[in-house]
Short mmCIF file of C-alpha atoms and ligand atoms in Angstrom, two decimals:
data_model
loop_
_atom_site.label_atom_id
_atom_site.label_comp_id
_atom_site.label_asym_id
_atom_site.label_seq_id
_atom_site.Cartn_x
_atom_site.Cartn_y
_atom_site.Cartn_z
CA UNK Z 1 62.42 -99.84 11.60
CA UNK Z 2 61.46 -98.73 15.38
CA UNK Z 3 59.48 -100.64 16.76
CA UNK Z 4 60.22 -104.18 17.68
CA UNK Z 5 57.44 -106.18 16.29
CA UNK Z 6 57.36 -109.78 15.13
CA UNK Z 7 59.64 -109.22 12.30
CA UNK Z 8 62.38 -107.84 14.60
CA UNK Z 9 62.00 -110.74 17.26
CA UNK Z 10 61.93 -113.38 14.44
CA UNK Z 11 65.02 -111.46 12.77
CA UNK Z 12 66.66 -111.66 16.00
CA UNK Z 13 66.35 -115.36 16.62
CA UNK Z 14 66.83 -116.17 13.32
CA UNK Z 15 70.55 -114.76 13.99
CA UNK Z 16 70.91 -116.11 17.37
CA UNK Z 17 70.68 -120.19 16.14
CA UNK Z 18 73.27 -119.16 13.02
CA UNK Z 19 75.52 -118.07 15.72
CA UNK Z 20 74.51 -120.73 18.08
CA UNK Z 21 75.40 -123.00 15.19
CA UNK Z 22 78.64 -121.37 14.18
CA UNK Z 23 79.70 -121.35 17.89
CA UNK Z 24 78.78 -125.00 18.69
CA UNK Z 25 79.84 -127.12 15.44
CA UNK Z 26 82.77 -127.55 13.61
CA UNK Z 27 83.72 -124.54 11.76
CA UNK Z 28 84.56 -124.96 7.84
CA UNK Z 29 87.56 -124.05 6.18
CA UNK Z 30 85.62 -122.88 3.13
CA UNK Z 31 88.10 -120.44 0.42
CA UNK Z 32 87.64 -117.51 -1.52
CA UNK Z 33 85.72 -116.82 -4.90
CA UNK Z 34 85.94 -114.03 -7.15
CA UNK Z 35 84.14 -111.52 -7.29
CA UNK Z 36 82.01 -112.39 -10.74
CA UNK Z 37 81.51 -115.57 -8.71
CA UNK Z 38 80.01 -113.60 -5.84
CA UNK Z 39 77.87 -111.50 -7.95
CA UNK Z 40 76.59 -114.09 -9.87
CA UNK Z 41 75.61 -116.10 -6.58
CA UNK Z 42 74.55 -113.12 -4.52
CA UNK Z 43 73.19 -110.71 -6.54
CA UNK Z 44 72.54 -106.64 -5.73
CA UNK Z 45 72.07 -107.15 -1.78
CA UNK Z 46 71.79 -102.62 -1.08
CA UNK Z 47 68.46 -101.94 -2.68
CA UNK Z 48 65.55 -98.81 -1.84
CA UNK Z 49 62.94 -101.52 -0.66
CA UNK Z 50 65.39 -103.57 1.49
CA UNK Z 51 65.84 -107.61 1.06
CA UNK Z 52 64.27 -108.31 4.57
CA UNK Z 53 65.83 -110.27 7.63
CA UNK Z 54 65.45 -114.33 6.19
CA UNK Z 55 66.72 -112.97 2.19
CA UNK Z 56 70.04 -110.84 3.64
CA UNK Z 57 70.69 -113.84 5.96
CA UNK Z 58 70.35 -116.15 3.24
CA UNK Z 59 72.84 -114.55 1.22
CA UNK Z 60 74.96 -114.27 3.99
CA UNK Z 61 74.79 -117.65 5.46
CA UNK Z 62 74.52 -119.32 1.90
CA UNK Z 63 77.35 -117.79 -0.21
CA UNK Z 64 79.09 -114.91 1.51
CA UNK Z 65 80.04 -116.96 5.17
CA UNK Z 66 81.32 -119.91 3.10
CA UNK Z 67 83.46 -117.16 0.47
CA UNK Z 68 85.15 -116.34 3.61
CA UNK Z 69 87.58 -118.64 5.69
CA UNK Z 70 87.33 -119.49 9.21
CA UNK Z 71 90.18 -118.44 11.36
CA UNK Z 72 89.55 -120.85 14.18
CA UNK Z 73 89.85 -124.00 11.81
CA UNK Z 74 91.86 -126.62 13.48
CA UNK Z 75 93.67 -126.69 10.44
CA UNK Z 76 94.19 -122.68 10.18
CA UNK Z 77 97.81 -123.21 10.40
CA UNK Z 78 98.51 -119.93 7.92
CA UNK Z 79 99.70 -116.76 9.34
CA UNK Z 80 98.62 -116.49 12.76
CA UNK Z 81 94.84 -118.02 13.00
CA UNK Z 82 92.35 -117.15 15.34
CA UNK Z 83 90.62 -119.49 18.38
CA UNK Z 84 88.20 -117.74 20.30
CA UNK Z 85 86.84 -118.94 22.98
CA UNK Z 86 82.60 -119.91 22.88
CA UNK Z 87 82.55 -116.96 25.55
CA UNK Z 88 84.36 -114.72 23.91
CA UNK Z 89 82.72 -114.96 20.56
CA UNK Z 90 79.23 -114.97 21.72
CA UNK Z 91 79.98 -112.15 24.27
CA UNK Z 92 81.16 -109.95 21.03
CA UNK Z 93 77.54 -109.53 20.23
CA UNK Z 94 76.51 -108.63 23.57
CA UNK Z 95 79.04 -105.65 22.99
CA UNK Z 96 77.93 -104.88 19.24
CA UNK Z 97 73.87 -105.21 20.71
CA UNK Z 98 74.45 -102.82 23.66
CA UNK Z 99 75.60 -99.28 21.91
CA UNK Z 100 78.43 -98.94 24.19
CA UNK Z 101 81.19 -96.64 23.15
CA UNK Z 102 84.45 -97.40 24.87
CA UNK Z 103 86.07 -94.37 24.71
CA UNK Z 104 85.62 -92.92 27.67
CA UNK Z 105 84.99 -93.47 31.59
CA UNK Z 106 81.77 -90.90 31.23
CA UNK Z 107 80.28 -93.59 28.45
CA UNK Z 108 82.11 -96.03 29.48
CA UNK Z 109 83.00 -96.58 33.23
CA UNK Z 110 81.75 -100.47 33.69
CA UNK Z 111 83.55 -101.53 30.52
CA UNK Z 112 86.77 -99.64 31.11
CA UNK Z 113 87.24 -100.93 34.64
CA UNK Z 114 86.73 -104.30 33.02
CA UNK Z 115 89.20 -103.82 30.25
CA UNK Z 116 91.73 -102.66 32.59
CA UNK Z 117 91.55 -105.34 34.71
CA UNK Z 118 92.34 -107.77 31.83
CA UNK Z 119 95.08 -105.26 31.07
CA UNK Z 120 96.83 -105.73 34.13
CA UNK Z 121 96.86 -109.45 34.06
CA UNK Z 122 99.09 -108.79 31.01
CA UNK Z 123 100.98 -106.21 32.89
CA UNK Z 124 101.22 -108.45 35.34
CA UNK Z 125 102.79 -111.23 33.10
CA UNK Z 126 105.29 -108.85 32.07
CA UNK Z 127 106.13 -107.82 35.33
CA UNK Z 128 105.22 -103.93 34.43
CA UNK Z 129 105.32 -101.69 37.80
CA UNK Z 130 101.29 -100.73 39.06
CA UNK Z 131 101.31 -97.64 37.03
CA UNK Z 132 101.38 -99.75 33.71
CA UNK Z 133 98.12 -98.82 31.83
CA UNK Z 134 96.44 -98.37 28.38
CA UNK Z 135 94.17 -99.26 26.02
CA UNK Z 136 92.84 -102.06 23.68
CA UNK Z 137 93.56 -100.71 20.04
CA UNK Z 138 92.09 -102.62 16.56
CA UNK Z 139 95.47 -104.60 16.38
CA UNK Z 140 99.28 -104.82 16.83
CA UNK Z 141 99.49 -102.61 13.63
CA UNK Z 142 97.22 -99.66 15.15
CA UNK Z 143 98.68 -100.64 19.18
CA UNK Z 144 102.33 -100.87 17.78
CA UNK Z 145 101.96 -97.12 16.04
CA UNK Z 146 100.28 -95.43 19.12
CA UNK Z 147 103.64 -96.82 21.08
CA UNK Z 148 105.57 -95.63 18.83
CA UNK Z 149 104.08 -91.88 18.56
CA UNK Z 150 103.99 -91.75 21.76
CA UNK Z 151 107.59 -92.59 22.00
CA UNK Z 152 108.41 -89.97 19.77
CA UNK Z 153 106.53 -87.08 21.52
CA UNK Z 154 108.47 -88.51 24.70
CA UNK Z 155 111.85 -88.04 23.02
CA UNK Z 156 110.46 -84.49 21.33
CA UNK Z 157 109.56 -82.99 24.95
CA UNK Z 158 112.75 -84.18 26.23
CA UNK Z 159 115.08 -82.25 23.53
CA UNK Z 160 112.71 -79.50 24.03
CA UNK Z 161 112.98 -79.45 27.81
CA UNK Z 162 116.98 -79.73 27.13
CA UNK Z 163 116.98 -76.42 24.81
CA UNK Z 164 118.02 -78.28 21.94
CA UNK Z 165 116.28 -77.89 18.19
CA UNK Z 166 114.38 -81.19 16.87
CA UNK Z 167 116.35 -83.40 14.88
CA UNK Z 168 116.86 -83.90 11.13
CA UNK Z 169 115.88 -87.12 11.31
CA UNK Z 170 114.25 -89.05 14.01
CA UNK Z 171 114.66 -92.47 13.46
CA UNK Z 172 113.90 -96.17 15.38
CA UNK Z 173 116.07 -99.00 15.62
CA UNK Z 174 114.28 -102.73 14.45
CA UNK Z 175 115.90 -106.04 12.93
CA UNK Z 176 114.83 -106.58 9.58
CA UNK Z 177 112.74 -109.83 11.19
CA UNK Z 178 110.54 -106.95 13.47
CA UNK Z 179 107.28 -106.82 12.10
CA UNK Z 180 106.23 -104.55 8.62
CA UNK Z 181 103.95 -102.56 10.97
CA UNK Z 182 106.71 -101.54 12.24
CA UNK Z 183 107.57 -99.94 8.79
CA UNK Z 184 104.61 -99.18 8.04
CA UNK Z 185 104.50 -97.01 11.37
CA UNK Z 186 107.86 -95.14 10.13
CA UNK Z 187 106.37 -94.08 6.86
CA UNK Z 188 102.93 -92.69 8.50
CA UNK Z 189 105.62 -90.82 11.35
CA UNK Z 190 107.65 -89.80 8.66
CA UNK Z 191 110.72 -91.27 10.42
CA UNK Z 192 113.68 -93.60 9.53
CA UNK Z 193 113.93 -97.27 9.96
CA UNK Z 194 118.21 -97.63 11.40
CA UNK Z 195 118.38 -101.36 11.12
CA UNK Z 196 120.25 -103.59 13.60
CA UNK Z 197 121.66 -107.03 12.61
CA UNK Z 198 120.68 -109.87 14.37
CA UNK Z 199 122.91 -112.75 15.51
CA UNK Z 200 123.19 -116.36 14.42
CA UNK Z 201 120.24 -117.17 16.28
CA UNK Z 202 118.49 -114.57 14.55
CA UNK Z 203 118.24 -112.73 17.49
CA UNK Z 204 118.25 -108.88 18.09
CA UNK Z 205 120.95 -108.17 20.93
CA UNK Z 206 121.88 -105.65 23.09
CA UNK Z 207 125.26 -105.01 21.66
CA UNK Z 208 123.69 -104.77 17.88
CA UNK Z 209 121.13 -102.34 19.12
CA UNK Z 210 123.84 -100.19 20.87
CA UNK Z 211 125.80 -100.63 17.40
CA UNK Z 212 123.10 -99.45 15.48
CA UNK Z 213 122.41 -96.23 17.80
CA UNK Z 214 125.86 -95.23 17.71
CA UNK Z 215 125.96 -95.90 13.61
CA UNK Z 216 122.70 -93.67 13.18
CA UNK Z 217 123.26 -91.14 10.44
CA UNK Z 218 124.47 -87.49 10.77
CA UNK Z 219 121.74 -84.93 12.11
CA UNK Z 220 119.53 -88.63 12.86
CA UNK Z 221 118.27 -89.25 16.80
CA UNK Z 222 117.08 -92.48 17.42
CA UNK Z 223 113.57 -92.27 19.47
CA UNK Z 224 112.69 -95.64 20.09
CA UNK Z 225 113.88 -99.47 20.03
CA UNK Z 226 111.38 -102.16 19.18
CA UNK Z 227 112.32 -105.67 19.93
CA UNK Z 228 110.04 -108.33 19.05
CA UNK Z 229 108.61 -110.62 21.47
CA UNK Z 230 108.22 -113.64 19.22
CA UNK Z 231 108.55 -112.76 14.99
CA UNK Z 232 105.91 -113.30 13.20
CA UNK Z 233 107.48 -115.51 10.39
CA UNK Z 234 109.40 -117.70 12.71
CA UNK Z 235 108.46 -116.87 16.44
CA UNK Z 236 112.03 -115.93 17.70
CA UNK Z 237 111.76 -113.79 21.14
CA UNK Z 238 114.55 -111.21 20.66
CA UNK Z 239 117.17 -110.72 23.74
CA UNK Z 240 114.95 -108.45 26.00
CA UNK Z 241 117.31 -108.20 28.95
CA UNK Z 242 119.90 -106.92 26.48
CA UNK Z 243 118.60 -104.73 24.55
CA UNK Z 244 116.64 -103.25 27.46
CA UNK Z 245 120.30 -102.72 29.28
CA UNK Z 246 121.47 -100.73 25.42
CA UNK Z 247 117.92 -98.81 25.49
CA UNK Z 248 118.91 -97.59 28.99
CA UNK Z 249 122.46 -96.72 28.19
CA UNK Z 250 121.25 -94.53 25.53
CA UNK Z 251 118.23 -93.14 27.01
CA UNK Z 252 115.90 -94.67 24.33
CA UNK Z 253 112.56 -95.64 24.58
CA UNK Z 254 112.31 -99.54 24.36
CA UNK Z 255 108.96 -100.67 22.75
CA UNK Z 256 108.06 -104.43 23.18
CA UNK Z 257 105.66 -105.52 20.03
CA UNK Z 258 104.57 -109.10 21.46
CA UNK Z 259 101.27 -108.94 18.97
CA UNK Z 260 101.53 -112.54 18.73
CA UNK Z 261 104.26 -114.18 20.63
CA UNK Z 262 103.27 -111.88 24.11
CA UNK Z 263 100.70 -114.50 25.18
CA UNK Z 264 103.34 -117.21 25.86
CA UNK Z 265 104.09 -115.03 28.82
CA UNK Z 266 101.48 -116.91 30.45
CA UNK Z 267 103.56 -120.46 29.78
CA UNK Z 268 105.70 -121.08 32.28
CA UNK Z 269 107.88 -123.49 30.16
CA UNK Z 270 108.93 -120.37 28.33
CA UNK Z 271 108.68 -117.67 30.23
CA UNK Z 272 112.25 -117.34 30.71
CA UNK Z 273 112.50 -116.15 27.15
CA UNK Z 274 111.03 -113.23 27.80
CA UNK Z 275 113.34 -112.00 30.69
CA UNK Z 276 113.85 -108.48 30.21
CA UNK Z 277 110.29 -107.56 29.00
CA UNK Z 278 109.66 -106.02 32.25
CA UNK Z 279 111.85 -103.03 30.99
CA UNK Z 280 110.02 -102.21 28.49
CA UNK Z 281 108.73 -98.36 27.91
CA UNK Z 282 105.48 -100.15 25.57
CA UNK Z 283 104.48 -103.83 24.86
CA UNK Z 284 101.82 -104.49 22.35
CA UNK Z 285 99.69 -108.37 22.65
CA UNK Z 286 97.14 -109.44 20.80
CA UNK Z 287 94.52 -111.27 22.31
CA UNK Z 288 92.83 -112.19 18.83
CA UNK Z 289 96.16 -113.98 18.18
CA UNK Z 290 96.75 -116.48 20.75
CA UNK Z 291 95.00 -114.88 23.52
CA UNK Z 292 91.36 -116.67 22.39
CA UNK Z 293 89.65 -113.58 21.56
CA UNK Z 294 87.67 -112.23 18.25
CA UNK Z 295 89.18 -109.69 15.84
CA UNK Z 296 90.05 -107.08 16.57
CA UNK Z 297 91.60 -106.88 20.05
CA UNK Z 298 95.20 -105.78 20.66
CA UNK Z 299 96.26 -104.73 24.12
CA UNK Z 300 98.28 -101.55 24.36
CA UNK Z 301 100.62 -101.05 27.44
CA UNK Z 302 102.99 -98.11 28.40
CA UNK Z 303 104.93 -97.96 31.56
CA UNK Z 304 103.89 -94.17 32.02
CA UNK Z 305 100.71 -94.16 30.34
CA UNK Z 306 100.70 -90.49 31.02
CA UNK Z 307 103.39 -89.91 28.43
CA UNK Z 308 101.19 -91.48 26.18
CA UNK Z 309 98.16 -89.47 27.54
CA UNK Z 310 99.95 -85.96 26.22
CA UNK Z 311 100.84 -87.71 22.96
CA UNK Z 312 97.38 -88.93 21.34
CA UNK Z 313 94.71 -86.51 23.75
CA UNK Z 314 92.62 -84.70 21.12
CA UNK Z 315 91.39 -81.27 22.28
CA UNK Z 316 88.47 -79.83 21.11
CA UNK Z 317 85.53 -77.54 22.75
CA UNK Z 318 82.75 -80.43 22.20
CA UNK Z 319 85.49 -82.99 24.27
CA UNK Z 320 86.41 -80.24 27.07
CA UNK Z 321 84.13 -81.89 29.30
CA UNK Z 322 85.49 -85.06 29.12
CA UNK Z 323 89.46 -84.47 29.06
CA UNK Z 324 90.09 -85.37 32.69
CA UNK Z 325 92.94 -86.94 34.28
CA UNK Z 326 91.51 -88.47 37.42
CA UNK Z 327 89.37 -90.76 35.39
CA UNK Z 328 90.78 -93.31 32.39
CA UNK Z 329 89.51 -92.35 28.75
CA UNK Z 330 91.25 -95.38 26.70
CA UNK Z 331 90.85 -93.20 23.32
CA UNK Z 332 93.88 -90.92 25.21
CA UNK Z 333 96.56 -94.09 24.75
CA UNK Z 334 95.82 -94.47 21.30
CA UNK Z 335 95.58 -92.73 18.14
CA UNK Z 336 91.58 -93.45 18.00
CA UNK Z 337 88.58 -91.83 19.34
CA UNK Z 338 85.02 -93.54 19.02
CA UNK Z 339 85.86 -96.70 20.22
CA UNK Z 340 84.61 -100.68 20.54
CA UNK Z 341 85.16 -101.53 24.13
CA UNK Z 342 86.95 -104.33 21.96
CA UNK Z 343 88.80 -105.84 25.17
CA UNK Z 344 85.48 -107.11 26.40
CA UNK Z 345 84.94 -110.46 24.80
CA UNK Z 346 88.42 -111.04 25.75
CA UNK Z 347 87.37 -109.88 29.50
CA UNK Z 348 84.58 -112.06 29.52
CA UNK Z 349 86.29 -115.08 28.49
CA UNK Z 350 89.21 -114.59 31.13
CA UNK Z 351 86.58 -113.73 33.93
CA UNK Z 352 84.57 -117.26 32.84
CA UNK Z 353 87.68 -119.51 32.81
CA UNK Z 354 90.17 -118.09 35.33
CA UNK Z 355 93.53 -116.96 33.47
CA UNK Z 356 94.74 -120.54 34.81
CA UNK Z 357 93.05 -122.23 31.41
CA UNK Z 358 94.54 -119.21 29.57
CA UNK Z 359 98.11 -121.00 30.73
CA UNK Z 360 96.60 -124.42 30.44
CA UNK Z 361 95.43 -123.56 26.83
CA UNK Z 362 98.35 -122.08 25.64
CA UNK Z 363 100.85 -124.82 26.89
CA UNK Z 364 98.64 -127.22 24.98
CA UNK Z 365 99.31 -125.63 21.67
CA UNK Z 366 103.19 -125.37 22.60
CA UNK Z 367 102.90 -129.65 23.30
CA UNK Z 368 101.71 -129.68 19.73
CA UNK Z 369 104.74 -127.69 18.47
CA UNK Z 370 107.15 -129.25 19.66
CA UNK Z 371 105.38 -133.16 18.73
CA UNK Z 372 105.42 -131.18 15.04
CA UNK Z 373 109.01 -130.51 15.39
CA UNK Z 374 109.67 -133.76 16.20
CA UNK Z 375 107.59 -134.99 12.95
CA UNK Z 376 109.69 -132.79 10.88
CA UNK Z 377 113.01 -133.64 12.11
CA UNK Z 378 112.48 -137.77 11.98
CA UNK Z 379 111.14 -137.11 8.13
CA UNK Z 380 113.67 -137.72 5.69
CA UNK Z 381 112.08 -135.79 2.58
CA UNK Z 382 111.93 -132.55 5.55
CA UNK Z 383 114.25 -129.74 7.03
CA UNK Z 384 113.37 -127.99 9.96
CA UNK Z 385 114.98 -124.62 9.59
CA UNK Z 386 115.29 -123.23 12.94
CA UNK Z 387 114.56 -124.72 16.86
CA UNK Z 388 110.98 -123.59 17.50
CA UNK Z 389 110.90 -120.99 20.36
CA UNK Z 390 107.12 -120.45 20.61
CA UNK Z 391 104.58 -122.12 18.01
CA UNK Z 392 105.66 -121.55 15.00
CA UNK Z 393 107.92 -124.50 13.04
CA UNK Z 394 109.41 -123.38 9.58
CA UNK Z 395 110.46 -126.18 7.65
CA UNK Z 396 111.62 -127.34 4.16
CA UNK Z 397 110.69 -129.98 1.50
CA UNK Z 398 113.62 -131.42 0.26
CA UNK Z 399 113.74 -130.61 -3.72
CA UNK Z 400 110.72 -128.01 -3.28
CA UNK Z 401 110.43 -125.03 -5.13
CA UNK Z 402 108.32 -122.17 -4.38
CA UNK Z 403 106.02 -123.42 -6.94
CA UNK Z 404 105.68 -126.90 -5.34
CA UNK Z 405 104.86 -125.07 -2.00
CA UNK Z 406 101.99 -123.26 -3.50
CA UNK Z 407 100.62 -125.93 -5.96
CA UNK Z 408 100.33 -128.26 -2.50
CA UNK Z 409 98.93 -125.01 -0.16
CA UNK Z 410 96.65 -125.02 -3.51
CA UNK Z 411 95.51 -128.45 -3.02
CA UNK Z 412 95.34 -128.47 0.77
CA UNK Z 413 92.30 -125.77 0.36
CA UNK Z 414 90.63 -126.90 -2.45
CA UNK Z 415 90.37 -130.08 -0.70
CA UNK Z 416 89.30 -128.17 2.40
CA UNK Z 417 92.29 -130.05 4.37
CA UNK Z 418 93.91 -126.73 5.87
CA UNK Z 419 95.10 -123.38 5.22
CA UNK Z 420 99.00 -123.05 4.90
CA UNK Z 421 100.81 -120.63 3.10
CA UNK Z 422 104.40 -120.59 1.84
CA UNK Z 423 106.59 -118.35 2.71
CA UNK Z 424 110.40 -116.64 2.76
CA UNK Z 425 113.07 -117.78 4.85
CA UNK Z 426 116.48 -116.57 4.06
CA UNK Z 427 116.11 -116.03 0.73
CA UNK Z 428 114.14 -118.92 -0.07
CA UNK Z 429 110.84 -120.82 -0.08
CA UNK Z 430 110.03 -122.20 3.06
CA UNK Z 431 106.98 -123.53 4.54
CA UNK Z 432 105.53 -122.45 8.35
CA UNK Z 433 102.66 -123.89 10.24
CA UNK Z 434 101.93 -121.65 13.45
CA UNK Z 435 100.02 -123.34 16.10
CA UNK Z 436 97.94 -121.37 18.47
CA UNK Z 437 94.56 -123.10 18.41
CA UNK Z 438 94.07 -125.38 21.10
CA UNK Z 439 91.43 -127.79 18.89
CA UNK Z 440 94.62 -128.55 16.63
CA UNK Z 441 95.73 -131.68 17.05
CA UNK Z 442 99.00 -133.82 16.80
CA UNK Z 443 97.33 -135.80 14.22
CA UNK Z 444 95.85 -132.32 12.46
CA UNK Z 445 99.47 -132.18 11.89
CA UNK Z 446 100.72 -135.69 10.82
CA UNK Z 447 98.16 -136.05 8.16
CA UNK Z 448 99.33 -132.53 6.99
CA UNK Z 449 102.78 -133.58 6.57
CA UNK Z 450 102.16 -137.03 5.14
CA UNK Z 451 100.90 -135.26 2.52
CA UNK Z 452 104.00 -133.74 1.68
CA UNK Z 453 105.80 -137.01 1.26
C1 LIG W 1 100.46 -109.78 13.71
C2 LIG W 1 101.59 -108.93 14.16
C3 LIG W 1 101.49 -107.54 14.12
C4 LIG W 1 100.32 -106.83 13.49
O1 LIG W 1 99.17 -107.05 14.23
P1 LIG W 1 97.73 -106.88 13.55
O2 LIG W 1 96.84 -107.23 14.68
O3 LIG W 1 97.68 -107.85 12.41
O4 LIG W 1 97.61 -105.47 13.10
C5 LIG W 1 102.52 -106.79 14.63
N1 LIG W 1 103.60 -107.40 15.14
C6 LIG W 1 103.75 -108.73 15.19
C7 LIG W 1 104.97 -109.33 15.78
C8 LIG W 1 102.73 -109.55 14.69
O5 LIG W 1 102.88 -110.88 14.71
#
């Protein structure tokens, strides 16, 4: 297992032209199978003796790739897909081949000045003063609770430092359209959601979020405000400049989770959406969303990462030597220790291209949203349901049920057409396509919706 004979080299190559091949061609949609299926086709793959290099590839390449579907499919219009770039997928392996643990500058100096230098063009984007710093975390769900804890110990030393006794309660303030990580986050904290209404644009404001603090329960303090930067089901950017003017007023931390729509930041035909970002306490992006980088990747940003430092350092006599404050350890700005220097493809790829293409790329995908809209609104037998903000148009079938939805999503895949999923929009079935690939087409997009004629 040691030494690297002929077996090893051949092994090697063998994996370089898959991924050559997965890089440079088309990438199928493929679909799921059960898991009787899988059994039946793969077999017992952990066994004493070992299946060698060409049998476990086989297996792989032959029935467990094509059980799986491929994010960066033109027609990946589910969800939020990912599009890596060719430089940041192949540079993943470089990472997984080298044994380099990004949690610390000691291990990790090379990779962490890289990292942070693709951190600060985001900074940058959101106009974040110099001392903006953190980390890359697995994804907005890990990046947006790190924020949040940290925002918590912030508001805990500050009562503290005041002479006053901790809470009852501590509680955030979200719209019901923020994120379920956001949730999620609350029930790992063991904290309280205080939700603020949003307005007829479906917008979180200022005034609801001062509304909301001032309407928090008896013996509840509110800790933090998160405002989304483009909402996952329908890509609304909530009223930054607003809400950052209540979070101020009230002397609340204001986190920022931009996990997908963050990127557009880099568009300047909507930039101006985001005016007020540059307030924020935290901001979450994910570059494996619509910054062209492979899972997982999620940039992690805190206007005084050293508030964040205190909150997630872990202390112990075997880590002494490396708890140090003149040098950056990204496993201190997140709740993680071991860590992928996961930021790196995504490094790579901006170095290669020049964070120009980045804005190049991304406006590309927004020309394809708003041709979509267009498609939807001149269809008779459609409905859009709400002006598209960033990439994401939600729409209706006239006379559709949420079994129609699925039975055609059902079709779409079996045919190997595209991925789309139904899903909920005020109450009822509604369809989304979310556009952040750049290979996906105008046309991608008519043939889609002819099909729903
Ligand atoms: C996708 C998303 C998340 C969660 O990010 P993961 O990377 O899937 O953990 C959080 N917030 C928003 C707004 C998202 O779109």
């Amino acid at each position: 297992m040691h030494e690297f004979d002929q077996e090893s080299e051949e092994l090697i190559q063998s994996v370089f032209r898959y991924t050559l091949d997965r890089i440079r061609n088309e990438p199928p949609l493929d679909g799921p199978m059960s898991a009787a299926e899988l059994q039946a086709l793969v077999g017992e793959t952990v066994t004493p003796e070992g299946l060698g290099g060409p049998e476990a590839l086989r297996r792989y390449t032959e029935h467990l790739a094509p059980a799986s579907i491929s994010a960066d499919h033109p027609r990946y219009l589910a969800f939020i897909a990912g599009a890596p770039t060719k430089a940041a997928a192949v540079f993943d392996l470089v990472i997984g081949a080298s044994s380099l643990c990004g949690s610390t500058w000691l291990d990790g100096a090379g990779m962490v000045f890289a990292e942070n230098q693709a951190l600060r063009w985001i900074a940058d984007l959101a106009g974040m003063p110099d001392s903006a710093g953190g980390c890359f975390a697995t994804g907005g769900t890990m990046a947006n609770l790190s924020a949040l804890v940290t925002a918590r110990h912030d508001a805990d030393a500050k009562r503290t430092a005041a002479g006053l006794d901790r809470p009852a309660r501590w509680a955030m303030v979200a719209a019901e359209s923020a994120h379920s990580s956001v949730d999620s986050a609350a029930r790992v904290m063991d904290v309280d959601v205080v939700l603020a209404r949003v307005d007829d644009d479906r917008r979180l404001r200022g005034d609801a979020v001062a509304e909301a603090i001032a309407g928090r329960p008896d013996g509840t303090e509110v800790f933090a405000v998160v405002a989304t930067a483009g909402t996952t089901n329908l890509g609304i950017v909530d009223a930054l400049d607003g809400i950052a003017d209540a979070c101020a007023a009230a002397g609340v931390w204001m986190h920022v989770d931009g996990a997908y729509g963050g990127a557009a930041m880099a568009a300047p035909s909507v930039r101006h959406r985001f005016i007020g970002v540059e307030h924020c306490d935290s901001l979450v992006v994910d570059p494996h969303k619509w910054l062209f980088s492979p899972f997982d990747c999620a940039a992690l940003l805190y206007r005084n990462p050293a508030i964040a430092r205190d909150a997630h350092t872990q202390r112990a006599g075997y880590l002494e030597p490396i708890i140090d404050d003149t040098v950056w350890n990204p496993c201190d700005y997140a709740h993680v220790l071991t860590r992928r220097a996961r930021g790196m493809p995504f490094w790579f790829s901006l170095a290669v291209h020049g964070t120009d293409a980045y804005r190049d790329a991304i406006e590309g995908t927004l020309e394809v949203t708003l041709a979509t809209r267009e498609m939807v609104a001149a269809a008779d037998h459609l409905e859009l349901i709400v002006e598209p903000e960033l990439s994401v148009v939600a729409f209706r079938r006239r006379g559709w049920g949420l079994a129609d939805y699925q039975a055609w999503c059902d079709r779409l895949l079996a045919e190997g057409m595209a991925l789309l999923t139904p899903t909920t929009v005020d109450g009822g079935p509604a369809m989304r396509v979310c556009i952040i690939n750049p290979r996906t087409t105008v046309d991608d997009l008519a043939e889609i919706l002819a099909s729903l004629a």
